[in-house]
mmCIF file of C-alpha atoms in Angstrom:
data_model
loop_
_atom_site.group_PDB
_atom_site.id
_atom_site.type_symbol
_atom_site.label_atom_id
_atom_site.label_comp_id
_atom_site.label_asym_id
_atom_site.label_seq_id
_atom_site.Cartn_x
_atom_site.Cartn_y
_atom_site.Cartn_z
ATOM 1 C CA THR A 1 -8.934 -21.117 -13.265
ATOM 2 C CA GLY A 2 -7.987 -24.361 -10.634
ATOM 3 C CA PRO A 3 -7.554 -24.424 -7.332
ATOM 4 C CA ALA A 4 -4.415 -22.895 -6.682
ATOM 5 C CA ARG A 5 -5.949 -19.692 -8.481
ATOM 6 C CA GLU A 6 -9.302 -19.706 -6.079
ATOM 7 C CA ALA A 7 -7.154 -20.309 -2.731
ATOM 8 C CA TRP A 8 -5.543 -17.075 -4.008
ATOM 9 C CA LEU A 9 -7.930 -14.790 -5.113
ATOM 10 C CA ALA A 10 -9.783 -16.083 -1.631
ATOM 11 C CA GLN A 11 -6.729 -14.340 0.307
ATOM 12 C CA LEU A 12 -7.791 -10.992 -1.060
ATOM 13 C CA ALA A 13 -10.880 -11.072 0.841
ATOM 14 C CA ALA A 14 -11.868 -8.023 2.771
ATOM 15 C CA PRO A 15 -14.819 -7.465 5.005
ATOM 16 C CA ALA A 16 -17.838 -5.704 3.537
ATOM 17 C CA GLY A 17 -19.053 -2.389 4.031
ATOM 18 C CA LEU A 18 -15.614 -0.516 3.975
ATOM 19 C CA LEU A 19 -13.716 2.528 2.157
ATOM 20 C CA GLN A 20 -10.602 1.321 0.258
ATOM 21 C CA GLU A 21 -7.917 3.298 -1.490
ATOM 22 C CA ILE A 22 -5.505 1.783 -3.805
ATOM 23 C CA TYR A 23 -3.067 3.991 -5.149
ATOM 24 C CA VAL A 24 -0.564 3.553 -8.321
ATOM 25 C CA ASP A 25 2.104 6.077 -9.014
ATOM 26 C CA GLU A 26 1.061 6.658 -12.543
ATOM 27 C CA GLY A 27 -2.021 6.816 -14.428
ATOM 28 C CA ARG A 28 -0.583 4.094 -16.686
ATOM 29 C CA ASP A 29 -0.707 1.622 -14.416
ATOM 30 C CA GLY A 30 -4.345 2.095 -13.852
ATOM 31 C CA GLY A 31 -4.907 -1.041 -15.137
ATOM 32 C CA ALA A 32 -2.881 -2.833 -12.353
ATOM 33 C CA ALA A 33 -5.613 -1.113 -9.725
ATOM 34 C CA PHE A 34 -8.368 -1.853 -11.388
ATOM 35 C CA GLY A 35 -7.277 -5.460 -12.065
ATOM 36 C CA PHE A 36 -6.349 -5.379 -8.031
ATOM 37 C CA ALA A 37 -9.656 -3.989 -7.133
ATOM 38 C CA LEU A 38 -11.909 -6.503 -9.151
ATOM 39 C CA GLY A 39 -10.065 -9.437 -6.733
ATOM 40 C CA LEU A 40 -11.604 -7.915 -3.761
ATOM 41 C CA VAL A 41 -14.573 -7.283 -5.387
ATOM 42 C CA ARG A 42 -14.732 -10.916 -6.703
ATOM 43 C CA ASN A 43 -15.297 -12.189 -3.011
ATOM 44 C CA LEU A 44 -18.202 -9.712 -2.253
ATOM 45 C CA VAL A 45 -20.270 -10.646 -4.989
ATOM 46 C CA SER A 46 -23.443 -13.469 -3.999
ATOM 47 C CA VAL A 47 -26.590 -13.762 -4.778
ATOM 48 C CA THR A 48 -28.162 -11.223 -3.300
ATOM 49 C CA ARG A 49 -25.486 -8.690 -3.756
ATOM 50 C CA PRO A 50 -24.681 -9.355 -7.307
ATOM 51 C CA ALA A 51 -23.831 -5.436 -8.981
ATOM 52 C CA VAL A 52 -20.414 -3.858 -8.958
ATOM 53 C CA PHE A 53 -20.448 -0.358 -9.968
ATOM 54 C CA PHE A 54 -17.775 1.314 -11.924
ATOM 55 C CA LEU A 55 -17.642 4.860 -12.124
ATOM 56 C CA GLN A 56 -15.369 7.556 -13.910
ATOM 57 C CA LEU A 57 -14.987 10.771 -14.330
ATOM 58 C CA THR A 58 -15.681 11.420 -18.478
ATOM 59 C CA HIS A 59 -12.610 13.463 -19.464
ATOM 60 C CA ALA A 60 -10.523 10.816 -17.230
ATOM 61 C CA ALA A 61 -12.089 7.459 -18.808
ATOM 62 C CA GLN A 62 -11.138 8.653 -22.373
ATOM 63 C CA GLU A 63 -7.545 8.166 -21.142
ATOM 64 C CA THR A 64 -8.141 4.816 -19.504
ATOM 65 C CA GLY A 65 -10.328 3.410 -21.189
ATOM 66 C CA LEU A 66 -13.252 0.849 -20.276
ATOM 67 C CA PRO A 67 -12.940 -2.302 -18.937
ATOM 68 C CA TYR A 68 -12.905 -5.038 -21.002
ATOM 69 C CA GLY A 69 -15.552 -7.915 -20.748
ATOM 70 C CA LEU A 70 -14.489 -11.201 -21.323
ATOM 71 C CA GLY A 71 -11.556 -10.252 -19.289
ATOM 72 C CA LEU A 72 -13.940 -9.877 -15.952
ATOM 73 C CA ALA A 73 -13.937 -13.821 -16.328
ATOM 74 C CA GLY A 74 -10.427 -13.929 -15.215
ATOM 75 C CA PHE A 75 -11.810 -11.852 -11.624
ATOM 76 C CA GLY A 76 -14.983 -14.574 -11.467
ATOM 77 C CA LEU A 77 -16.985 -11.540 -12.573
ATOM 78 C CA THR A 78 -19.302 -11.726 -15.446
ATOM 79 C CA PRO A 79 -19.909 -8.016 -17.461
ATOM 80 C CA GLU A 80 -23.976 -8.168 -16.787
ATOM 81 C CA ARG A 81 -23.067 -7.869 -13.482
ATOM 82 C CA LEU A 82 -20.757 -4.494 -13.843
ATOM 83 C CA ILE A 83 -22.702 -1.477 -14.693
ATOM 84 C CA LEU A 84 -20.835 1.375 -15.800
ATOM 85 C CA GLY A 85 -20.873 4.890 -15.300
ATOM 86 C CA ARG A 86 -19.468 8.144 -16.684
ATOM 87 C CA LEU A 87 -19.731 11.546 -14.132
ATOM 88 C CA GLY A 88 -18.526 14.755 -15.471
ATOM 89 C CA HIS A 89 -17.146 15.860 -12.277
ATOM 90 C CA PRO A 90 -16.074 14.487 -8.943
ATOM 91 C CA ARG A 91 -18.871 16.299 -6.840
ATOM 92 C CA GLU A 92 -21.555 13.859 -9.257
ATOM 93 C CA LEU A 93 -19.158 10.629 -9.052
ATOM 94 C CA LEU A 94 -18.838 10.908 -5.065
ATOM 95 C CA TRP A 95 -22.684 11.552 -4.761
ATOM 96 C CA SER A 96 -22.729 8.673 -7.266
ATOM 97 C CA ILE A 97 -20.980 6.368 -5.302
ATOM 98 C CA GLU A 98 -22.990 7.091 -1.807
ATOM 99 C CA GLU A 99 -26.387 6.518 -4.042
ATOM 100 C CA ALA A 100 -24.969 2.994 -5.258
ATOM 101 C CA VAL A 101 -23.707 1.682 -2.071
ATOM 102 C CA ALA A 102 -27.324 2.704 -0.549
ATOM 103 C CA CYS A 103 -28.669 0.247 -2.972
ATOM 104 C CA ARG A 104 -28.347 -3.679 -1.528
ATOM 105 C CA ALA A 105 -28.286 -5.091 -4.469
ATOM 106 C CA VAL A 106 -24.923 -3.675 -5.059
ATOM 107 C CA ALA A 107 -21.441 -5.693 -3.588
ATOM 108 C CA ALA A 108 -19.498 -2.717 -3.973
ATOM 109 C CA VAL A 109 -18.291 0.380 -6.198
ATOM 110 C CA ILE A 110 -15.201 0.802 -7.689
ATOM 111 C CA ALA A 111 -14.750 4.720 -8.503
ATOM 112 C CA GLU A 112 -11.718 5.566 -10.747
ATOM 113 C CA LEU A 113 -10.213 9.551 -9.191
ATOM 114 C CA PRO A 114 -6.907 9.935 -11.353
ATOM 115 C CA TYR A 115 -5.958 13.076 -9.925
ATOM 116 C CA GLU A 116 -6.275 14.669 -6.456
ATOM 117 C CA THR A 117 -9.430 17.072 -5.863
ATOM 118 C CA LYS A 118 -10.978 18.987 -3.158
ATOM 119 C CA ALA A 119 -13.793 17.498 -3.846
ATOM 120 C CA LEU A 120 -12.819 14.696 -1.708
ATOM 121 C CA ASP A 121 -11.763 16.419 1.187
ATOM 122 C CA PHE A 122 -11.565 14.352 4.843
ATOM 123 C CA THR A 123 -15.370 15.165 5.395
ATOM 124 C CA ALA A 124 -16.390 13.981 1.774
ATOM 125 C CA SER A 125 -14.350 10.415 2.259
ATOM 126 C CA ARG A 126 -16.122 10.242 5.935
ATOM 127 C CA ARG A 127 -19.260 10.253 4.785
ATOM 128 C CA LEU A 128 -18.330 7.475 1.920
ATOM 129 C CA SER A 129 -17.223 5.613 4.948
ATOM 130 C CA ILE A 130 -20.351 5.606 7.004
ATOM 131 C CA ARG A 131 -22.124 5.026 3.778
ATOM 132 C CA ALA A 132 -20.314 2.209 2.484
ATOM 133 C CA ALA A 133 -20.708 0.973 6.376
ATOM 134 C CA ALA A 134 -24.585 1.374 6.603
ATOM 135 C CA GLY A 135 -25.070 0.236 3.299
ATOM 136 C CA GLY A 136 -22.892 -2.858 3.502
ATOM 137 C CA ALA A 137 -21.683 -2.494 0.314
ATOM 138 C CA SER A 138 -18.074 -1.764 0.076
ATOM 139 C CA VAL A 139 -16.185 1.306 -1.842
ATOM 140 C CA LEU A 140 -12.713 0.784 -3.728
ATOM 141 C CA LEU A 141 -11.036 4.323 -5.181
ATOM 142 C CA LEU A 142 -8.623 4.468 -7.172
ATOM 143 C CA ARG A 143 -6.083 6.429 -7.188
ATOM 144 C CA TYR A 144 -2.946 8.016 -9.053
ATOM 145 C CA GLY A 145 -0.252 10.072 -7.815
ATOM 146 C CA ARG A 146 2.623 9.968 -4.852
ATOM 147 C CA GLU A 147 0.684 12.070 -2.675
ATOM 148 C CA ARG A 148 -1.481 10.647 -0.244
ATOM 149 C CA MET A 149 -5.071 12.856 1.200
ATOM 150 C CA LYS A 150 -5.996 12.471 4.356
ATOM 151 C CA SER A 151 -8.885 10.462 4.671
ATOM 152 C CA ALA A 152 -11.411 7.759 6.542
ATOM 153 C CA ALA A 153 -10.231 4.838 4.243
ATOM 154 C CA ARG A 154 -10.099 1.300 6.399
ATOM 155 C CA LEU A 155 -7.405 0.387 4.372
ATOM 156 C CA ARG A 156 -5.075 1.942 1.562
ATOM 157 C CA GLY A 157 -3.048 -0.341 -0.655
ATOM 158 C CA HIS A 158 -0.263 0.637 -2.870
ATOM 159 C CA ILE A 159 -0.038 -1.077 -6.122
ATOM 160 C CA ALA A 160 2.654 -2.115 -9.090
ATOM 161 C CA PRO A 161 2.102 -3.814 -11.617
ATOM 162 C CA SER A 162 4.503 -7.013 -11.964
ATOM 163 C CA PRO A 163 5.621 -9.413 -14.844
ATOM 164 C CA SER A 164 2.603 -11.677 -14.959
ATOM 165 C CA GLN A 165 3.525 -15.261 -14.672
ATOM 166 C CA ALA A 166 4.318 -17.666 -16.887
ATOM 167 C CA PRO A 167 1.295 -19.741 -18.297
ATOM 168 C CA PRO A 168 1.941 -23.594 -17.890
ATOM 169 C CA PHE A 169 0.678 -24.391 -21.572
ATOM 170 C CA ASP A 170 2.768 -21.421 -24.276
ATOM 171 C CA ASP A 171 5.902 -19.554 -23.147
ATOM 172 C CA ASN A 172 4.805 -16.616 -25.795
ATOM 173 C CA ALA A 173 1.460 -15.777 -24.201
ATOM 174 C CA PRO A 174 0.557 -13.693 -21.935
ATOM 175 C CA GLY A 175 0.165 -15.392 -18.045
ATOM 176 C CA GLY A 176 -2.048 -14.619 -15.259
ATOM 177 C CA PRO A 177 -2.035 -11.618 -13.570
ATOM 178 C CA ARG A 178 0.189 -10.096 -10.981
ATOM 179 C CA TRP A 179 0.326 -7.359 -8.974
ATOM 180 C CA ARG A 180 2.992 -6.128 -5.950
ATOM 181 C CA ALA A 181 1.411 -4.751 -3.285
ATOM 182 C CA VAL A 182 2.129 -2.829 -0.216
ATOM 183 C CA LEU A 183 -0.836 -2.273 2.925
ATOM 184 C CA GLU A 184 -0.269 1.506 3.731
ATOM 185 C CA ARG A 185 -3.163 1.460 6.375
ATOM 186 C CA SER A 186 -5.257 -1.162 7.892
#
């Protein structure tokens, strides 16, 4: 925490109501994608829009796990603001995103799609983009792999983890998160 960290997190701001994609090359880097998404979402949460959804496919969630409640505080969120959902099929996940962004209490939906799926074609992504803009809630799709599908996402970033910064109080303790980010579409 502190003024420097707050200033850094404020730079991650993107307008509300956008469909965004966050790509990582491999599933093992999913934590970096999720952390980066939390950094973006942090600036969207407000008194009138306090909720954030995190949606996963059930079988993929068994590999990537769940967010750590206490770790959310480092991103300015509390566990009660995060609503978790596990769905059995990509079509169910996409439907859930559309329904969640229609709710005026939702600031953002983070949805993990760890593999390419025919359910998320350009038409489906366009529908998500329109729903996000109409509802005023952002949609952040966490995608894994080096291939890029056609998408209506307004922003696309490629994220890779980087070594954490050294903490000022203990050289052996883990430091704050760091990423290498490349904006691929804006």
